[in-house]
PDB file of C-alpha atoms in Angstrom:
ATOM      1  CA  MET A   1      -6.495   2.604 -20.639  1.00 53.00           C
ATOM      2  CA  THR A   2      -8.858   2.683 -23.577  1.00 55.00           C
ATOM      3  CA  GLU A   3     -10.910  -0.283 -24.719  1.00 62.00           C
ATOM      4  CA  SER A   4      -8.688  -0.742 -27.787  1.00 62.00           C
ATOM      5  CA  ALA A   5      -5.365  -0.475 -25.930  1.00 75.00           C
ATOM      6  CA  PRO A   6      -3.269  -3.637 -26.200  1.00 86.00           C
ATOM      7  CA  ARG A   7      -2.610  -5.676 -23.059  1.00 91.00           C
ATOM      8  CA  MET A   8       0.690  -4.752 -21.531  1.00 91.00           C
ATOM      9  CA  ASN A   9       3.252  -6.946 -19.771  1.00 90.00           C
ATOM     10  CA  VAL A  10       2.992  -5.078 -16.455  1.00 88.00           C
ATOM     11  CA  GLU A  11      -0.182  -5.974 -14.543  1.00 88.00           C
ATOM     12  CA  SER A  12      -0.716  -2.497 -13.091  1.00 90.00           C
ATOM     13  CA  PHE A  13      -0.535  -0.926 -16.560  1.00 90.00           C
ATOM     14  CA  ASN A  14      -3.678  -2.900 -17.406  1.00 89.00           C
ATOM     15  CA  LEU A  15      -5.524  -1.618 -14.331  1.00 92.00           C
ATOM     16  CA  ASP A  16      -7.829   1.342 -14.927  1.00 93.00           C
ATOM     17  CA  HIS A  17      -6.562   3.630 -12.174  1.00 95.00           C
ATOM     18  CA  ARG A  18      -9.667   5.807 -12.573  1.00 93.00           C
ATOM     19  CA  ALA A  19     -11.903   2.930 -11.477  1.00 94.00           C
ATOM     20  CA  VAL A  20     -10.226   2.094  -8.162  1.00 96.00           C
ATOM     21  CA  ALA A  21     -11.135   3.601  -4.790  1.00 96.00           C
ATOM     22  CA  ALA A  22      -8.173   3.835  -2.411  1.00 96.00           C
ATOM     23  CA  PRO A  23      -7.303   2.859   0.221  1.00 97.00           C
ATOM     24  CA  TYR A  24      -7.394  -0.874  -0.516  1.00 97.00           C
ATOM     25  CA  VAL A  25      -5.420  -4.120  -0.550  1.00 98.00           C
ATOM     26  CA  ARG A  26      -5.645  -6.048  -3.835  1.00 97.00           C
ATOM     27  CA  LEU A  27      -4.089  -9.253  -5.119  1.00 97.00           C
ATOM     28  CA  ALA A  28      -2.157  -7.978  -8.140  1.00 96.00           C
ATOM     29  CA  ASP A  29      -0.326 -11.126  -9.232  1.00 95.00           C
ATOM     30  CA  ARG A  30       0.293 -14.771  -8.424  1.00 96.00           C
ATOM     31  CA  LYS A  31       3.176 -16.741  -9.905  1.00 95.00           C
ATOM     32  CA  GLN A  32       3.768 -20.454  -9.605  1.00 94.00           C
ATOM     33  CA  LEU A  33       7.463 -21.144 -10.028  1.00 95.00           C
ATOM     34  CA  ALA A  34       8.911 -24.169 -11.803  1.00 95.00           C
ATOM     35  CA  GLY A  35       9.633 -25.973  -8.515  1.00 94.00           C
ATOM     36  CA  GLY A  36       6.049 -25.486  -7.347  1.00 94.00           C
ATOM     37  CA  SER A  37       6.654 -22.544  -5.017  1.00 96.00           C
ATOM     38  CA  VAL A  38       4.214 -19.646  -5.198  1.00 97.00           C
ATOM     39  CA  ILE A  39       4.875 -15.911  -4.970  1.00 98.00           C
ATOM     40  CA  VAL A  40       2.014 -13.432  -4.602  1.00 97.00           C
ATOM     41  CA  LYS A  41       2.080  -9.666  -5.032  1.00 97.00           C
ATOM     42  CA  TYR A  42      -0.432  -7.381  -3.314  1.00 98.00           C
ATOM     43  CA  ASP A  43      -1.193  -3.781  -4.264  1.00 98.00           C
ATOM     44  CA  VAL A  44      -1.391  -1.914  -0.932  1.00 98.00           C
ATOM     45  CA  ARG A  45      -2.844   1.415  -2.096  1.00 98.00           C
ATOM     46  CA  PHE A  46      -2.784   4.327   0.351  1.00 98.00           C
ATOM     47  CA  THR A  47      -4.033   7.215  -1.798  1.00 96.00           C
ATOM     48  CA  GLN A  48      -6.336   7.692  -4.757  1.00 96.00           C
ATOM     49  CA  PRO A  49      -4.333   7.490  -8.007  1.00 96.00           C
ATOM     50  CA  ASN A  50      -4.055  10.789  -9.894  1.00 95.00           C
ATOM     51  CA  VAL A  51      -5.715  12.627  -6.982  1.00 95.00           C
ATOM     52  CA  ALA A  52      -3.269  12.420  -4.081  1.00 96.00           C
ATOM     53  CA  HIS A  53       0.116  10.912  -3.293  1.00 96.00           C
ATOM     54  CA  LEU A  54       2.412  10.346  -0.342  1.00 97.00           C
ATOM     55  CA  GLU A  55       5.441  12.597   0.007  1.00 97.00           C
ATOM     56  CA  MET A  56       8.746  10.826  -0.629  1.00 98.00           C
ATOM     57  CA  PRO A  57      10.077  10.947   2.965  1.00 98.00           C
ATOM     58  CA  THR A  58       6.787   9.349   4.084  1.00 98.00           C
ATOM     59  CA  VAL A  59       7.050   6.662   1.383  1.00 98.00           C
ATOM     60  CA  HIS A  60      10.671   5.995   2.318  1.00 98.00           C
ATOM     61  CA  SER A  61       9.887   5.695   6.033  1.00 98.00           C
ATOM     62  CA  LEU A  62       6.849   3.464   5.461  1.00 98.00           C
ATOM     63  CA  GLU A  63       9.047   1.215   3.323  1.00 98.00           C
ATOM     64  CA  HIS A  64      11.628   0.844   6.107  1.00 98.00           C
ATOM     65  CA  LEU A  65       9.048   0.454   8.875  1.00 98.00           C
ATOM     66  CA  PHE A  66       6.875  -2.082   7.035  1.00 98.00           C
ATOM     67  CA  ALA A  67       9.869  -4.074   5.787  1.00 98.00           C
ATOM     68  CA  GLU A  68      11.227  -4.406   9.322  1.00 98.00           C
ATOM     69  CA  HIS A  69       8.040  -4.813  11.357  1.00 98.00           C
ATOM     70  CA  SER A  70       6.117  -7.095   8.967  1.00 98.00           C
ATOM     71  CA  ARG A  71       8.735  -9.789   9.405  1.00 98.00           C
ATOM     72  CA  ASN A  72       7.799  -9.946  13.107  1.00 98.00           C
ATOM     73  CA  HIS A  73       4.393 -11.226  11.974  1.00 98.00           C
ATOM     74  CA  SER A  74       5.264 -13.442   8.998  1.00 98.00           C
ATOM     75  CA  ASP A  75       8.214 -15.366   7.574  1.00 98.00           C
ATOM     76  CA  ALA A  76       6.539 -15.175   4.145  1.00 98.00           C
ATOM     77  CA  VAL A  77       7.384 -11.490   3.529  1.00 98.00           C
ATOM     78  CA  LEU A  78       9.796 -11.147   0.620  1.00 98.00           C
ATOM     79  CA  ASP A  79       9.561  -7.421  -0.109  1.00 98.00           C
ATOM     80  CA  PHE A  80       7.581  -4.233   0.426  1.00 98.00           C
ATOM     81  CA  SER A  81       8.354  -1.925  -2.495  1.00 98.00           C
ATOM     82  CA  PRO A  82       7.088   1.607  -3.092  1.00 98.00           C
ATOM     83  CA  MET A  83       5.216   2.448  -6.281  1.00 97.00           C
ATOM     84  CA  GLY A  84       6.856   5.129  -8.398  1.00 96.00           C
ATOM     85  CA  CYS A  85       3.598   7.096  -8.402  1.00 97.00           C
ATOM     86  CA  GLN A  86       3.874   7.368  -4.603  1.00 98.00           C
ATOM     87  CA  THR A  87       0.296   6.164  -4.044  1.00 97.00           C
ATOM     88  CA  GLY A  88       1.113   2.810  -2.457  1.00 98.00           C
ATOM     89  CA  PHE A  89       3.336  -0.233  -2.236  1.00 98.00           C
ATOM     90  CA  TYR A  90       3.692  -3.781  -3.524  1.00 98.00           C
ATOM     91  CA  LEU A  91       3.800  -6.462  -0.842  1.00 98.00           C
ATOM     92  CA  MET A  92       5.482  -9.644  -2.094  1.00 98.00           C
ATOM     93  CA  LEU A  93       4.897 -12.859  -0.166  1.00 98.00           C
ATOM     94  CA  GLN A  94       6.141 -16.406  -0.524  1.00 98.00           C
ATOM     95  CA  GLY A  95       3.380 -18.992  -0.528  1.00 97.00           C
ATOM     96  CA  ASP A  96      -0.313 -18.552  -1.050  1.00 95.00           C
ATOM     97  CA  PRO A  97      -1.761 -16.988   2.117  1.00 96.00           C
ATOM     98  CA  THR A  98      -5.470 -16.322   2.372  1.00 96.00           C
ATOM     99  CA  TYR A  99      -6.632 -12.793   1.672  1.00 97.00           C
ATOM    100  CA  GLU A 100      -7.748 -12.468   5.314  1.00 97.00           C
ATOM    101  CA  ASP A 101      -4.255 -13.482   6.468  1.00 98.00           C
ATOM    102  CA  VAL A 102      -2.740 -10.787   4.247  1.00 98.00           C
ATOM    103  CA  LEU A 103      -5.144  -8.178   5.633  1.00 98.00           C
ATOM    104  CA  GLY A 104      -4.204  -9.307   9.148  1.00 98.00           C
ATOM    105  CA  LEU A 105      -0.501  -8.948   8.357  1.00 98.00           C
ATOM    106  CA  VAL A 106      -1.014  -5.468   6.907  1.00 98.00           C
ATOM    107  CA  GLU A 107      -3.164  -4.375   9.838  1.00 98.00           C
ATOM    108  CA  ALA A 108      -0.756  -5.691  12.496  1.00 98.00           C
ATOM    109  CA  THR A 109       2.188  -4.050  10.764  1.00 98.00           C
ATOM    110  CA  MET A 110       0.390  -0.713  10.409  1.00 98.00           C
ATOM    111  CA  ARG A 111      -0.374  -0.825  14.136  1.00 98.00           C
ATOM    112  CA  ASP A 112       3.348  -1.413  14.784  1.00 98.00           C
ATOM    113  CA  ILE A 113       4.171   1.607  12.610  1.00 98.00           C
ATOM    114  CA  VAL A 114       1.752   3.834  14.518  1.00 98.00           C
ATOM    115  CA  SER A 115       3.455   2.918  17.805  1.00 98.00           C
ATOM    116  CA  ALA A 116       7.060   2.931  16.508  1.00 98.00           C
ATOM    117  CA  THR A 117       9.604   5.186  18.199  1.00 98.00           C
ATOM    118  CA  GLU A 118      12.015   5.387  15.268  1.00 98.00           C
ATOM    119  CA  VAL A 119      12.410   4.549  11.582  1.00 98.00           C
ATOM    120  CA  PRO A 120      14.677   1.494  11.366  1.00 98.00           C
ATOM    121  CA  ALA A 121      17.949   1.893   9.459  1.00 98.00           C
ATOM    122  CA  ALA A 122      17.387   5.631   8.855  1.00 98.00           C
ATOM    123  CA  ASN A 123      21.082   6.446   8.754  1.00 98.00           C
ATOM    124  CA  GLU A 124      23.905   6.775   6.244  1.00 97.00           C
ATOM    125  CA  VAL A 125      25.368   3.361   7.036  1.00 98.00           C
ATOM    126  CA  GLN A 126      22.198   1.321   6.414  1.00 98.00           C
ATOM    127  CA  CYS A 127      20.315   3.523   3.919  1.00 98.00           C
ATOM    128  CA  GLY A 128      21.150   5.210   0.638  1.00 98.00           C
ATOM    129  CA  TRP A 129      19.404   8.435   1.694  1.00 98.00           C
ATOM    130  CA  GLY A 130      19.348   8.265   5.477  1.00 97.00           C
ATOM    131  CA  ALA A 131      18.228  11.890   5.926  1.00 97.00           C
ATOM    132  CA  ASN A 132      15.098  11.386   3.797  1.00 97.00           C
ATOM    133  CA  HIS A 133      12.753  10.047   6.483  1.00 98.00           C
ATOM    134  CA  THR A 134       9.803  11.161   8.599  1.00 98.00           C
ATOM    135  CA  LEU A 135       8.477   8.993  11.402  1.00 98.00           C
ATOM    136  CA  ALA A 136       5.573  11.415  11.937  1.00 98.00           C
ATOM    137  CA  GLY A 137       4.626  11.295   8.240  1.00 97.00           C
ATOM    138  CA  ALA A 138       4.731   7.492   8.160  1.00 98.00           C
ATOM    139  CA  GLN A 139       2.659   7.268  11.334  1.00 98.00           C
ATOM    140  CA  GLU A 140       0.062   9.695  10.006  1.00 97.00           C
ATOM    141  CA  ALA A 141      -0.234   7.760   6.734  1.00 98.00           C
ATOM    142  CA  ALA A 142      -0.488   4.445   8.617  1.00 98.00           C
ATOM    143  CA  SER A 143      -3.171   5.896  10.937  1.00 97.00           C
ATOM    144  CA  VAL A 144      -5.218   7.170   8.013  1.00 97.00           C
ATOM    145  CA  PHE A 145      -4.847   3.812   6.255  1.00 98.00           C
ATOM    146  CA  LEU A 146      -5.935   1.943   9.407  1.00 97.00           C
ATOM    147  CA  SER A 147      -8.947   4.226   9.846  1.00 96.00           C
ATOM    148  CA  ALA A 148     -10.293   2.887   6.545  1.00 96.00           C
ATOM    149  CA  ARG A 149      -9.771  -0.802   7.470  1.00 96.00           C
ATOM    150  CA  GLY A 150     -13.409  -1.564   6.706  1.00 95.00           C
ATOM    151  CA  VAL A 151     -12.982  -0.773   2.995  1.00 96.00           C
ATOM    152  CA  TRP A 152      -9.611  -2.364   2.194  1.00 97.00           C
ATOM    153  CA  SER A 153     -11.289  -5.204   0.282  1.00 96.00           C
ATOM    154  CA  GLN A 154     -13.404  -2.856  -1.858  1.00 95.00           C
ATOM    155  CA  VAL A 155     -10.988  -2.076  -4.662  1.00 96.00           C
ATOM    156  CA  PHE A 156     -13.250  -0.568  -7.294  1.00 94.00           C
ATOM    157  CA  ALA A 157     -15.398   2.524  -6.881  1.00 88.00           C
ATOM    158  CA  ASP A 158     -18.523   0.603  -7.919  1.00 81.00           C
ATOM    159  CA  ASP A 159     -17.853  -1.967  -5.152  1.00 68.00           C
ATOM    160  CA  ALA A 160     -17.442   0.803  -2.600  1.00 52.00           C
ATOM    161  CA  HIS A 161     -20.817   2.323  -3.431  1.00 49.00           C
ATOM    162  CA  ASP A 162     -22.580  -1.028  -3.442  1.00 48.00           C
ATOM    163  CA  GLU A 163     -21.001  -2.655  -0.384  1.00 48.00           C
ATOM    164  CA  ALA A 164     -19.570  -0.010   1.934  1.00 49.00           C
ATOM    165  CA  SER A 165     -21.437   1.091   4.991  1.00 52.00           C
ATOM    166  CA  ALA A 166     -21.839   4.799   5.655  1.00 49.00           C
ATOM    167  CA  SER A 167     -19.027   4.709   8.234  1.00 54.00           C
ATOM    168  CA  ASP A 168     -16.692   2.869   5.841  1.00 55.00           C
ATOM    169  CA  ALA A 169     -17.448   5.366   3.067  1.00 53.00           C
ATOM    170  CA  ALA A 170     -16.791   8.199   5.511  1.00 54.00           C
ATOM    171  CA  ALA A 171     -13.456   6.627   6.464  1.00 60.00           C
ATOM    172  CA  ARG A 172     -12.471   6.327   2.780  1.00 57.00           C
ATOM    173  CA  ASP A 173     -13.459   9.946   2.196  1.00 56.00           C
ATOM    174  CA  ALA A 174     -11.538  11.085   5.288  1.00 60.00           C
ATOM    175  CA  ALA A 175      -8.464   9.167   4.117  1.00 61.00           C
ATOM    176  CA  ALA A 176      -8.605  10.820   0.693  1.00 57.00           C
ATOM    177  CA  ARG A 177      -9.112  14.270   2.227  1.00 57.00           C
ATOM    178  CA  ALA A 178      -6.247  13.790   4.696  1.00 63.00           C
ATOM    179  CA  ALA A 179      -3.884  12.729   1.905  1.00 57.00           C
ATOM    180  CA  ALA A 180      -4.905  15.679  -0.272  1.00 54.00           C
ATOM    181  CA  ALA A 181      -4.470  18.129   2.636  1.00 60.00           C
ATOM    182  CA  ARG A 182      -1.050  16.639   3.463  1.00 61.00           C
ATOM    183  CA  ASP A 183       0.017  16.995  -0.176  1.00 54.00           C
ATOM    184  CA  ALA A 184      -1.237  20.589  -0.354  1.00 57.00           C
ATOM    185  CA  ALA A 185       0.650  21.498   2.824  1.00 68.00           C
ATOM    186  CA  ALA A 186       3.836  19.885   1.500  1.00 63.00           C
ATOM    187  CA  ASP A 187       3.587  21.849  -1.774  1.00 56.00           C
ATOM    188  CA  ARG A 188       3.602  25.186   0.102  1.00 57.00           C
TER     189      ARG A 188
END
């Protein structure tokens, strides 16, 4: 986005994707509805935009796993939707939880994914593309994401350099390298 570009209606289109440092969890939107209810949307970014992405079977399996397992930790979960760019997901929640509560929900759910024995609803009856899943891919992505837990709140590259410890920066770098290697292997 250039300095003179007009503001767009979609929040993420106004985000300079070159300035962020994945992985992270970011409040992307907050809406207060007419009746007073609140809905929040979090950007749960797994890979660095325009550098790496998750393969579609991994995205699909993470979507199923997170959608199912997150509801064991919170009644506020409305949706966990993949981004078209395949770099992350949008987590929609009812209410106005604290940021720390959201991080706790994400962490607990990622731990559930790492220990899962199957992808829920990965069949032709319950899914529109039941054959397009990989438990191993989802677990690897969740493990890499969890390994960078210390930097989830550092959304922008400048924040990461200023605030991240050496181990957190190493975890972010390892996550980016693992995603790039996974993508390179998938392209072969």
